[in-house]
CSV table of C-alpha atoms and ligand atoms in Angstrom, one decimal:
chain,number,residue,atom,x,y,z
A,1,MET,CA,82.4,88.7,104.2
A,2,SER,CA,78.7,89.6,103.8
A,3,LEU,CA,78.3,87.4,106.9
A,4,LEU,CA,80.7,89.5,108.9
A,5,ILE,CA,79.1,92.9,108.0
A,6,ASP,CA,75.4,93.3,107.9
A,7,VAL,CA,75.1,96.5,106.0
A,8,PRO,CA,71.3,97.0,106.1
A,9,ARG,CA,71.1,96.4,109.8
A,10,GLY,CA,74.3,98.3,110.7
A,11,LEU,CA,75.9,95.3,112.5
A,12,GLN,CA,79.5,94.1,112.5
A,13,SER,CA,80.8,90.7,113.6
A,14,ALA,CA,83.2,90.9,116.6
A,15,ARG,CA,85.5,88.7,114.4
A,16,ILE,CA,86.6,91.7,112.4
A,17,TYR,CA,88.6,92.9,115.4
A,18,HIS,CA,90.6,89.8,116.1
A,19,ASP,CA,90.5,87.0,113.5
A,20,ARG,CA,93.8,86.4,111.7
A,21,ASP,CA,92.1,85.4,108.4
A,22,VAL,CA,90.1,88.6,108.4
A,23,PHE,CA,93.3,90.6,109.1
A,24,ASP,CA,95.2,88.8,106.3
A,25,LEU,CA,92.3,89.5,103.8
A,26,GLU,CA,92.4,93.2,104.9
A,27,MET,CA,96.1,93.4,104.0
A,28,GLU,CA,95.3,92.1,100.5
A,29,ARG,CA,91.9,93.7,99.7
A,30,ILE,CA,92.3,97.0,101.6
A,31,PHE,CA,95.9,97.9,102.3
A,32,ALA,CA,97.3,96.6,99.0
A,33,ARG,CA,94.8,98.6,96.9
A,34,THR,CA,93.3,101.6,98.7
A,35,TRP,CA,95.0,105.0,99.0
A,36,LEU,CA,97.2,105.2,102.1
A,37,PHE,CA,98.5,108.4,103.6
A,38,LEU,CA,102.3,108.6,103.4
A,39,THR,CA,103.5,112.1,104.3
A,40,HIS,CA,103.0,115.8,103.7
A,41,GLU,CA,105.2,117.5,101.0
A,42,CYS,CA,106.5,119.9,103.7
A,43,MET,CA,108.3,117.0,105.3
A,44,ILE,CA,110.4,116.4,102.2
A,45,PRO,CA,110.8,119.8,100.4
A,46,ASN,CA,114.2,119.3,98.8
A,47,LYS,CA,115.7,116.8,96.3
A,48,GLY,CA,116.8,113.7,98.2
A,49,ASP,CA,114.7,114.4,101.2
A,50,PHE,CA,113.0,111.2,102.4
A,51,ILE,CA,110.9,109.7,105.2
A,52,THR,CA,110.2,106.1,106.0
A,53,THR,CA,106.7,104.8,106.9
A,54,ARG,CA,104.4,101.9,106.4
A,55,MET,CA,101.7,100.8,104.0
A,56,GLY,CA,99.9,98.0,105.7
A,57,GLN,CA,102.6,95.6,107.0
A,58,ASP,CA,105.1,96.8,104.3
A,59,GLU,CA,107.7,99.4,105.1
A,60,VAL,CA,108.3,102.1,102.5
A,61,ILE,CA,110.7,104.9,101.7
A,62,VAL,CA,109.1,108.1,100.3
A,63,VAL,CA,111.7,110.2,98.6
A,64,ARG,CA,111.8,113.5,96.7
A,65,GLN,CA,113.2,113.0,93.2
A,66,GLN,CA,115.7,115.0,91.3
A,67,ASP,CA,112.9,116.3,89.0
A,68,GLY,CA,110.9,117.4,92.0
A,69,GLY,CA,108.4,114.5,91.9
A,70,ILE,CA,107.8,112.0,94.7
A,71,LYS,CA,108.3,108.3,94.6
A,72,ALA,CA,107.9,105.5,97.1
A,73,PHE,CA,109.6,102.2,97.3
A,74,LEU,CA,109.5,99.1,99.5
A,75,ASN,CA,112.2,99.6,102.1
A,76,VAL,CA,113.5,96.2,101.3
A,77,CYS,CA,116.8,95.2,99.6
A,78,ARG,CA,116.4,93.1,96.5
A,79,HIS,CA,119.4,90.9,97.5
A,80,ARG,CA,118.3,89.1,100.7
A,81,GLY,CA,115.5,91.4,101.9
A,82,ALA,CA,117.1,93.3,104.7
A,83,ARG,CA,115.9,96.8,105.5
A,84,VAL,CA,117.5,99.4,103.2
A,85,CYS,CA,116.9,102.6,105.1
A,86,PRO,CA,117.0,102.3,109.0
A,87,VAL,CA,116.1,105.9,109.9
A,88,GLU,CA,112.8,107.8,110.0
A,89,ALA,CA,113.8,110.8,107.9
A,90,GLY,CA,116.8,112.6,106.3
A,91,ASN,CA,118.4,113.7,103.0
A,92,ALA,CA,120.4,111.3,100.9
A,93,ARG,CA,122.0,110.8,97.5
A,94,GLY,CA,120.9,107.2,97.7
A,95,PHE,CA,120.4,104.2,100.0
A,96,VAL,CA,123.0,101.5,100.9
A,97,CYS,CA,121.8,98.3,102.4
A,98,ASN,CA,123.3,97.6,105.8
A,99,TYR,CA,123.7,93.8,105.1
A,100,HIS,CA,126.0,93.4,102.1
A,101,GLY,CA,126.1,97.0,100.7
A,102,TRP,CA,124.0,96.9,97.6
A,103,SER,CA,123.3,100.6,96.8
A,104,TYR,CA,120.3,102.2,95.3
A,105,GLY,CA,119.7,105.7,93.9
A,106,THR,CA,116.9,108.0,95.2
A,107,ASP,CA,115.0,106.8,92.0
A,108,GLY,CA,115.2,103.3,93.4
A,109,ALA,CA,117.6,102.0,90.7
A,110,LEU,CA,120.2,99.5,91.8
A,111,GLN,CA,123.5,101.3,91.2
A,112,SER,CA,126.2,99.0,92.4
A,113,MET,CA,127.1,96.0,94.5
A,114,PRO,CA,130.4,95.4,96.3
A,115,PHE,CA,132.8,93.4,94.1
A,116,GLU,CA,130.2,93.7,91.3
A,117,LYS,CA,132.7,92.8,88.5
A,118,GLU,CA,134.5,90.1,90.3
A,119,LEU,CA,131.6,88.3,91.9
A,120,TYR,CA,128.7,88.8,89.5
A,121,ARG,CA,130.7,89.0,86.3
A,122,GLY,CA,128.0,91.0,84.5
A,123,ARG,CA,125.4,88.3,84.9
A,124,LEU,CA,123.0,90.2,87.3
A,125,ASP,CA,120.7,92.5,85.4
A,126,LYS,CA,120.8,95.7,87.6
A,127,ARG,CA,117.9,97.2,85.6
A,128,THR,CA,115.5,94.6,87.0
A,129,HIS,CA,116.8,94.8,90.6
A,130,GLY,CA,115.8,98.2,91.6
A,131,LEU,CA,113.8,98.8,94.8
A,132,ARG,CA,110.2,97.8,94.2
A,133,GLU,CA,108.2,100.9,93.5
A,134,VAL,CA,104.7,101.8,94.8
A,135,ALA,CA,102.4,101.8,91.8
A,136,GLN,CA,100.8,105.2,92.4
A,137,VAL,CA,101.9,108.2,94.5
A,138,THR,CA,99.8,111.3,94.3
A,139,SER,CA,99.8,114.5,96.2
A,140,TYR,CA,96.6,116.2,97.0
A,141,HIS,CA,97.2,119.8,98.1
A,142,GLY,CA,100.5,118.6,99.6
A,143,PHE,CA,99.1,115.6,101.3
A,144,VAL,CA,100.9,112.6,99.8
A,145,TYR,CA,99.1,109.2,99.4
A,146,GLY,CA,100.3,106.0,97.9
A,147,ASN,CA,98.5,103.0,96.4
A,148,PHE,CA,100.0,99.6,95.6
A,149,ASP,CA,97.3,98.9,93.0
A,150,ALA,CA,97.9,100.4,89.5
A,151,GLN,CA,94.2,99.7,88.7
A,152,ALA,CA,92.9,101.8,91.6
A,153,PRO,CA,90.9,104.9,90.7
A,154,SER,CA,92.9,108.2,91.0
A,155,LEU,CA,93.3,109.8,94.4
A,156,LEU,CA,91.0,112.5,93.2
A,157,ASP,CA,88.2,110.0,92.4
A,158,TYR,CA,88.9,108.1,95.5
A,159,LEU,CA,88.5,111.1,97.8
A,160,GLY,CA,85.5,112.0,95.6
A,161,GLU,CA,82.7,113.8,97.5
A,162,ALA,CA,84.8,114.0,100.6
A,163,ARG,CA,86.9,116.7,98.9
A,164,PHE,CA,84.1,119.2,99.4
A,165,TYR,CA,84.8,119.0,103.1
A,166,LEU,CA,88.6,118.3,103.0
A,167,ASP,CA,89.1,121.3,100.7
A,168,ILE,CA,87.9,123.7,103.5
A,169,TRP,CA,91.3,123.3,105.1
A,170,MET,CA,93.3,121.9,102.2
A,171,GLU,CA,92.5,124.8,99.9
A,172,ALA,CA,90.0,127.4,101.0
A,173,ASN,CA,91.9,128.6,104.0
A,174,GLY,CA,95.1,128.9,102.0
A,175,GLY,CA,96.1,125.3,102.6
A,176,ALA,CA,97.3,123.1,105.5
A,177,GLU,CA,100.5,121.4,106.4
A,178,LEU,CA,101.8,119.0,109.1
A,179,VAL,CA,104.2,119.7,112.0
A,180,GLY,CA,106.4,116.7,112.3
A,181,PRO,CA,108.2,114.4,112.5
A,182,PRO,CA,105.3,112.3,113.7
A,183,ALA,CA,105.1,110.9,117.3
A,184,ARG,CA,104.9,107.1,117.2
A,185,SER,CA,103.2,104.8,119.6
A,186,MET,CA,102.0,101.2,119.7
A,187,VAL,CA,98.4,100.6,120.7
A,188,HIS,CA,97.2,97.0,121.5
A,189,CYS,CA,94.1,97.4,119.4
A,190,ASN,CA,92.8,96.5,115.9
A,191,TRP,CA,93.4,99.3,113.4
A,192,LYS,CA,89.7,99.7,112.7
A,193,ALA,CA,88.9,100.6,116.4
A,194,PRO,CA,90.4,104.1,116.2
A,195,SER,CA,89.8,104.6,112.5
A,196,GLU,CA,86.0,104.0,112.9
A,197,ASN,CA,86.0,106.1,116.1
A,198,PHE,CA,87.3,109.1,114.3
A,199,VAL,CA,85.1,108.5,111.2
A,200,GLY,CA,82.0,109.3,113.2
A,201,ASP,CA,82.0,109.0,117.0
A,202,ALA,CA,80.9,112.2,118.7
A,203,TYR,CA,78.9,110.0,121.1
A,204,HIS,CA,81.8,109.2,123.3
A,205,VAL,CA,83.2,112.7,123.6
A,206,GLY,CA,81.0,113.9,126.5
A,207,TRP,CA,81.5,110.6,128.4
A,208,THR,CA,85.0,109.1,127.7
A,209,HIS,CA,86.5,112.5,127.6
A,210,ALA,CA,84.4,113.9,130.5
A,211,ALA,CA,87.4,114.7,132.7
A,212,ALA,CA,89.6,116.0,129.9
A,213,LEU,CA,86.8,118.3,128.8
A,214,LYS,CA,86.4,119.7,132.3
A,215,ALA,CA,90.2,120.0,133.0
A,216,GLY,CA,91.0,121.8,129.7
A,217,GLY,CA,88.0,124.2,129.8
A,218,SER,CA,87.9,124.0,126.0
A,219,MET,CA,85.0,125.1,123.8
A,220,LEU,CA,83.7,121.6,124.0
A,221,ALA,CA,83.5,121.7,127.8
A,222,PRO,CA,79.7,122.0,128.0
A,223,MET,CA,79.5,118.4,126.8
A,224,SER,CA,81.5,117.1,129.8
A,225,GLY,CA,79.8,114.2,131.6
A,226,ASN,CA,77.0,114.3,129.0
A,227,ALA,CA,75.7,117.3,130.9
A,228,MET,CA,74.1,118.4,127.6
A,229,LEU,CA,73.2,116.8,124.3
A,230,PRO,CA,74.3,119.1,121.5
A,231,PRO,CA,70.9,120.6,120.5
A,232,ALA,CA,69.2,120.0,117.2
A,233,GLY,CA,71.1,121.8,114.5
A,234,ALA,CA,74.4,121.8,116.4
A,235,GLY,CA,76.1,119.6,113.8
A,236,LEU,CA,75.8,116.8,111.3
A,237,GLN,CA,77.4,113.7,110.0
A,238,VAL,CA,78.5,112.8,106.5
A,239,ALA,CA,79.3,109.5,104.8
A,240,THR,CA,80.9,109.5,101.3
A,241,ARG,CA,81.8,106.8,98.8
A,242,TYR,CA,84.8,104.5,99.6
A,243,GLY,CA,84.2,104.6,103.3
A,244,HIS,CA,85.2,108.1,104.1
A,245,GLY,CA,83.2,110.0,106.7
A,246,LEU,CA,83.1,112.9,109.1
A,247,GLY,CA,81.2,114.7,111.8
A,248,ILE,CA,80.8,118.4,112.2
A,249,LEU,CA,80.2,120.2,115.4
A,250,TYR,CA,79.3,123.8,114.5
A,251,ASP,CA,81.3,126.8,115.7
A,252,VAL,CA,83.5,125.0,118.3
A,253,ASN,CA,86.9,125.1,116.5
A,254,PRO,CA,89.4,125.2,118.3
A,255,GLY,CA,87.9,122.2,120.0
A,256,ALA,CA,90.4,120.5,122.4
A,257,HIS,CA,92.8,123.5,122.6
A,258,ASP,CA,92.4,125.4,125.9
A,259,THR,CA,92.6,129.1,126.4
A,260,PRO,CA,94.6,131.3,125.8
A,261,LEU,CA,95.7,129.4,122.7
A,262,ALA,CA,92.1,128.9,121.7
A,263,GLN,CA,91.6,132.7,121.8
A,264,GLU,CA,94.6,133.2,119.5
A,265,ILE,CA,93.3,130.7,117.0
A,266,LEU,CA,89.9,132.3,117.0
A,267,ALA,CA,91.5,135.7,116.3
A,268,TRP,CA,93.4,134.1,113.4
A,269,GLN,CA,90.3,132.6,112.0
A,270,ALA,CA,88.4,135.9,112.2
A,271,LYS,CA,91.0,137.6,110.0
A,272,LYS,CA,90.6,134.9,107.4
A,273,ARG,CA,86.9,134.7,107.2
A,274,PRO,CA,86.0,137.6,104.9
A,275,ALA,CA,88.2,136.4,102.0
A,276,MET,CA,87.0,132.8,102.4
A,277,GLU,CA,83.4,133.8,102.5
A,278,LYS,CA,83.8,135.6,99.2
A,279,ALA,CA,85.6,132.8,97.5
A,280,TYR,CA,83.9,129.7,99.1
A,281,GLY,CA,80.6,130.9,100.5
A,282,ALA,CA,79.1,131.2,103.9
A,283,LEU,CA,78.5,127.5,104.5
A,284,ARG,CA,82.1,126.3,104.1
A,285,THR,CA,83.3,129.4,106.0
A,286,ARG,CA,81.2,128.3,108.9
A,287,TYR,CA,82.7,124.8,108.6
A,288,TYR,CA,86.2,126.3,108.7
A,289,GLY,CA,85.3,127.6,112.2
A,290,SER,CA,83.7,124.3,113.2
A,291,HIS,CA,85.1,121.1,114.7
A,292,ILE,CA,85.3,118.3,112.1
A,293,ASN,CA,86.3,114.8,113.0
A,294,GLY,CA,86.9,112.3,110.2
A,295,SER,CA,88.7,109.5,108.6
A,296,VAL,CA,89.9,109.0,105.0
A,297,PHE,CA,89.4,105.2,104.5
A,298,PRO,CA,91.0,103.1,105.6
A,299,ASN,CA,93.4,104.4,108.3
A,300,ASN,CA,93.9,108.2,108.1
A,301,THR,CA,92.3,110.2,110.8
A,302,TYR,CA,91.9,113.9,111.5
A,303,LEU,CA,90.3,116.3,113.9
A,304,TRP,CA,90.3,119.6,112.1
A,305,GLY,CA,89.6,122.0,114.9
A,306,SER,CA,91.7,120.1,117.4
A,307,SER,CA,94.7,120.1,115.0
A,308,LEU,CA,95.0,116.3,115.0
A,309,PHE,CA,96.2,114.2,112.0
A,310,LYS,CA,97.0,110.5,112.5
A,311,VAL,CA,97.6,107.3,110.7
A,312,TRP,CA,96.8,103.9,112.2
A,313,HIS,CA,99.3,101.3,110.8
A,314,PRO,CA,98.2,97.7,111.2
A,315,HIS,CA,101.0,95.4,112.5
A,316,ALA,CA,98.7,92.5,113.7
A,317,PRO,CA,95.0,92.0,114.5
A,318,ASP,CA,95.6,93.5,117.9
A,319,ARG,CA,98.6,95.7,117.4
A,320,THR,CA,98.4,99.1,115.7
A,321,GLU,CA,101.1,101.7,115.3
A,322,CYS,CA,99.9,105.3,115.6
A,323,PHE,CA,101.7,108.2,113.9
A,324,THR,CA,100.6,111.6,115.2
A,325,TRP,CA,101.2,115.0,113.6
A,326,ALA,CA,99.7,118.4,114.2
A,327,ILE,CA,97.8,119.9,111.3
A,328,VAL,CA,98.2,123.7,111.0
A,329,GLU,CA,97.4,126.3,108.4
A,330,LYS,CA,100.3,127.0,106.0
A,331,ASP,CA,100.4,130.7,106.4
A,332,MET,CA,100.2,130.8,110.2
A,333,PRO,CA,103.3,132.4,111.9
A,334,GLN,CA,105.9,129.8,112.8
A,335,ASP,CA,105.6,130.3,116.6
A,336,LEU,CA,101.8,129.8,116.4
A,337,LYS,CA,102.2,126.6,114.5
A,338,GLN,CA,104.7,125.4,117.2
A,339,ARG,CA,102.4,126.3,120.1
A,340,ILE,CA,99.5,124.5,118.3
A,341,ALA,CA,101.7,121.4,117.9
A,342,ASN,CA,102.7,121.5,121.6
A,343,SER,CA,99.0,121.7,122.5
A,344,LEU,CA,98.2,118.9,120.1
A,345,HIS,CA,100.7,116.6,121.7
A,346,ARG,CA,99.5,117.5,125.2
A,347,THR,CA,95.9,116.5,124.2
A,348,PHE,CA,96.2,113.8,121.5
A,349,GLY,CA,99.9,112.9,121.5
A,350,VAL,CA,101.3,109.6,122.7
A,351,ALA,CA,100.5,110.4,126.3
A,352,GLY,CA,98.1,113.2,125.7
A,353,TYR,CA,95.3,113.5,128.2
A,354,TRP,CA,92.6,113.0,125.6
A,355,GLU,CA,94.5,110.2,123.9
A,356,ALA,CA,94.8,108.3,127.1
A,357,ASP,CA,91.1,108.4,127.6
A,358,ASP,CA,90.5,106.6,124.3
A,359,ASN,CA,93.1,103.9,124.5
A,360,ASP,CA,91.4,101.5,126.9
A,361,ASN,CA,88.3,101.6,124.8
A,362,MET,CA,90.2,100.8,121.7
A,363,GLU,CA,92.1,98.0,123.4
A,364,SER,CA,89.2,96.4,125.2
A,365,GLU,CA,86.9,96.2,122.2
A,366,SER,CA,89.8,94.6,120.2
A,367,GLN,CA,91.1,92.2,122.9
A,368,LEU,CA,87.7,91.1,124.1
A,369,SER,CA,86.8,90.1,120.6
A,370,ARG,CA,89.0,87.0,120.8
A,371,GLY,CA,86.7,85.4,123.4
A,372,HIS,CA,85.1,82.3,122.1
A,373,MET,CA,81.6,83.5,123.0
A,374,THR,CA,82.3,87.2,122.3
A,375,ARG,CA,83.4,86.6,118.7
A,376,GLN,CA,80.1,85.0,117.8
A,377,GLY,CA,78.4,88.3,118.6
A,378,PHE,CA,77.8,91.5,116.7
A,379,MET,CA,78.6,95.1,117.3
A,380,ASN,CA,76.0,97.8,116.8
A,381,ALA,CA,76.2,100.9,114.7
A,382,GLN,CA,72.5,101.6,114.3
A,383,MET,CA,72.3,105.0,115.9
A,384,GLY,CA,70.3,107.4,113.6
A,385,ILE,CA,69.2,104.7,111.2
A,386,GLY,CA,66.2,105.9,109.2
A,387,GLY,CA,67.3,109.5,109.6
A,388,ASP,CA,69.9,109.6,106.8
A,389,ARG,CA,69.3,111.6,103.6
A,390,GLU,CA,70.8,113.3,100.6
A,391,ASP,CA,71.1,117.1,100.8
A,392,PRO,CA,71.0,119.5,97.8
A,393,GLU,CA,74.0,121.4,99.2
A,394,LEU,CA,76.0,118.7,100.9
A,395,PRO,CA,77.8,115.9,99.1
A,396,GLY,CA,77.5,112.4,100.4
A,397,VAL,CA,74.8,110.9,102.7
A,398,VAL,CA,73.9,113.2,105.6
A,399,GLY,CA,72.8,112.3,109.1
A,400,GLU,CA,70.8,115.0,110.7
A,401,SER,CA,72.2,115.3,114.3
A,402,ALA,CA,75.6,116.1,115.7
A,403,ILE,CA,75.7,112.6,117.3
A,404,GLY,CA,75.0,109.4,115.3
A,405,GLU,CA,76.5,106.5,113.4
A,406,THR,CA,75.8,107.4,109.8
A,407,SER,CA,79.5,107.4,108.8
A,408,TYR,CA,80.1,104.2,110.7
A,409,ARG,CA,77.5,102.6,108.4
A,410,GLY,CA,79.2,104.2,105.3
A,411,TYR,CA,82.6,103.0,106.5
A,412,PHE,CA,81.5,99.4,107.0
A,413,ARG,CA,79.4,99.4,103.8
A,414,PHE,CA,82.6,100.1,101.8
A,415,TYR,CA,84.7,97.8,104.1
A,416,GLU,CA,82.3,95.0,103.1
A,417,GLU,CA,82.4,95.9,99.4
A,418,THR,CA,86.2,96.0,99.2
A,419,MET,CA,86.7,92.9,101.2
A,420,ARG,CA,84.4,91.0,98.9
A,421,ALA,CA,85.6,92.4,95.6
A,422,LYS,CA,88.4,90.6,93.7
A,423,SER,CA,89.5,93.7,91.9
A,424,TRP,CA,88.7,97.4,91.6
A,425,ALA,CA,86.8,96.6,88.4
A,426,GLU,CA,84.1,95.2,90.7
A,427,MET,CA,83.8,98.5,92.5
A,428,PRO,CA,82.6,101.1,90.0
A,429,VAL,CA,83.6,104.7,90.6
A,430,GLN,CA,80.2,105.9,89.4
A,431,ASP,CA,77.8,104.1,91.7
A,432,SER,CA,74.8,105.8,93.1
A,433,THR,CA,73.2,102.7,94.6
A,434,TRP,CA,75.3,102.9,97.7
A,435,LYS,CA,73.5,106.1,98.8
A,436,ARG,CA,70.1,104.4,98.6
A,437,GLN,CA,71.5,101.4,100.4
A,438,LEU,CA,72.6,103.5,103.3
A,439,ILE,CA,69.5,105.7,103.4
A,440,GLU,CA,67.2,102.7,103.3
A,441,ALA,CA,69.1,100.8,105.9
A,442,GLY,CA,66.9,99.3,108.5
A,443,SER,CA,63.7,99.9,106.6
A,444,GLY,CA,61.3,96.9,106.3
A,445,LEU,CA,63.3,95.0,108.9
A,446,ASP,CA,61.9,93.3,111.9
A,447,PRO,CA,63.1,95.6,114.6
A,448,ASP,CA,64.7,92.9,116.7
A,449,PRO,CA,66.5,94.7,119.5
A,450,ALA,CA,69.0,91.9,119.9
A,451,GLY,CA,69.9,92.2,116.2
A,452,GLU,CA,72.4,89.4,116.2
A,453,ALA,CA,69.7,86.7,116.4
A,454,MET,CA,69.1,87.4,112.7
A,455,VAL,CA,72.7,86.9,111.7
A,456,PRO,CA,74.3,83.4,111.2
A,457,ALA,CA,76.5,82.7,114.2
A,458,GLN,CA,79.1,80.8,112.1
A,459,ALA,CA,80.0,83.8,110.0
A,460,ALA,CA,83.2,83.3,108.0
A,461,ALA,CA,85.3,85.4,105.6
B,501,UNU,O1,87.7,112.2,119.9
B,501,UNU,C1,87.0,112.5,118.9
B,501,UNU,N1,86.8,111.6,118.0
B,501,UNU,C2,86.2,113.8,118.9
B,501,UNU,C3,86.6,114.9,119.7
B,501,UNU,C4,85.1,113.9,118.1
B,501,UNU,C5,84.4,115.1,118.0
B,501,UNU,C6,84.8,116.2,118.8
B,501,UNU,C7,86.0,116.1,119.7
B,502,FES,FE1,79.6,102.0,123.7
B,502,FES,FE2,79.9,100.3,125.7
B,502,FES,S1,78.7,102.1,125.6
B,502,FES,S2,81.0,100.4,123.8
B,503,FE,FE1,88.2,110.2,121.7
């Protein structure tokens, strides 16, 4: 793995986008043991409410329990392995498998099988044939994440320093929720292509989205066609432990929403600011009114400011299913939430005019990586190398300018770490060395502009 990701140089092998063995290792080392976004509590408020989704290549049912808690189970019957719940959401007293009719409670317990007495004669232990349960399910301010690995650090520890930033809209503004059910679409790309894009790519906005910026007339419009570089001090980038990262563009929330909705959102924010400023200070109140793009590693992406919240579910090395919700503030009036959701789906929904801009980039970088020559090459995430630092006020590693690849480097540093480690025990929660490693990236290296010449061509997992 260390041959696929060159952490100090900020290079990544093209193999990570297409090779099957890399993908299979990702399913084991990333998707079976990091925290994966499942749903928001507002989607399943009542006992028996459930949704179905994915964790890596596994399908899961997430269901509100009789005691108010939330559990998640593999959506797979313990008899012959057929899908237990075929719908995306609903309310149920239990789940009956479509194949032979084994039935399970919302707590996952196997309740009964057709002709149980006559055909099994008491010989099948029902207590050991419940739906297989996801080891950890935790809600963070209503955002529900699951983890297959009982040894993984808690969700709180996993989010770690990223919470300082996430809490701006998960907590300080009164909390956020999602408008669903999610739109679903299949993209012919590797799951990392979009997830790394959102973790820290403000570079493409003025170029890839040039037409969308102009057409929508949004607050980001001055970036259209790279007509201007956001000036010094217009934003910054942040990388935090476990691969999370974000970019901030100051004072341009509501980013992709066009007027008059943008005006309405601005008026809403103005009302909230005084109380926030008192409780959370000027800095985070400014971030509340800023555009923040980010990803929670590995595959949960958001654009706070453009109201976007997505998950990128891996199906295959070059096939990724995208779930899209609108993220809104809990205490907004219902009709404002709905108009924000409509605008979100027009911009970043399945056929949104911003979303369509991105798709060919995601697909081409993934598909081209299967080329015999291409796969021996390396991709570059060196922008801003040497300019990263720690900041007394800001958790994580900070990159100075609005546009850079600091959080790409943090994302792939952890990607390399988790792909290499055999267990969570090898990835200490308290580890300060990663910051130094990122900050010192590139120093003392021969500045070979081709980069890849210094990396073995026969890299293997
Ligand atoms: O598309 C994005 N990732 C993005 C959009 C990032 C920053 C601002 C707007
Ligand atoms: Fe970035 Fe080509 S300019 S991928
Ligand atoms: Fe984009």
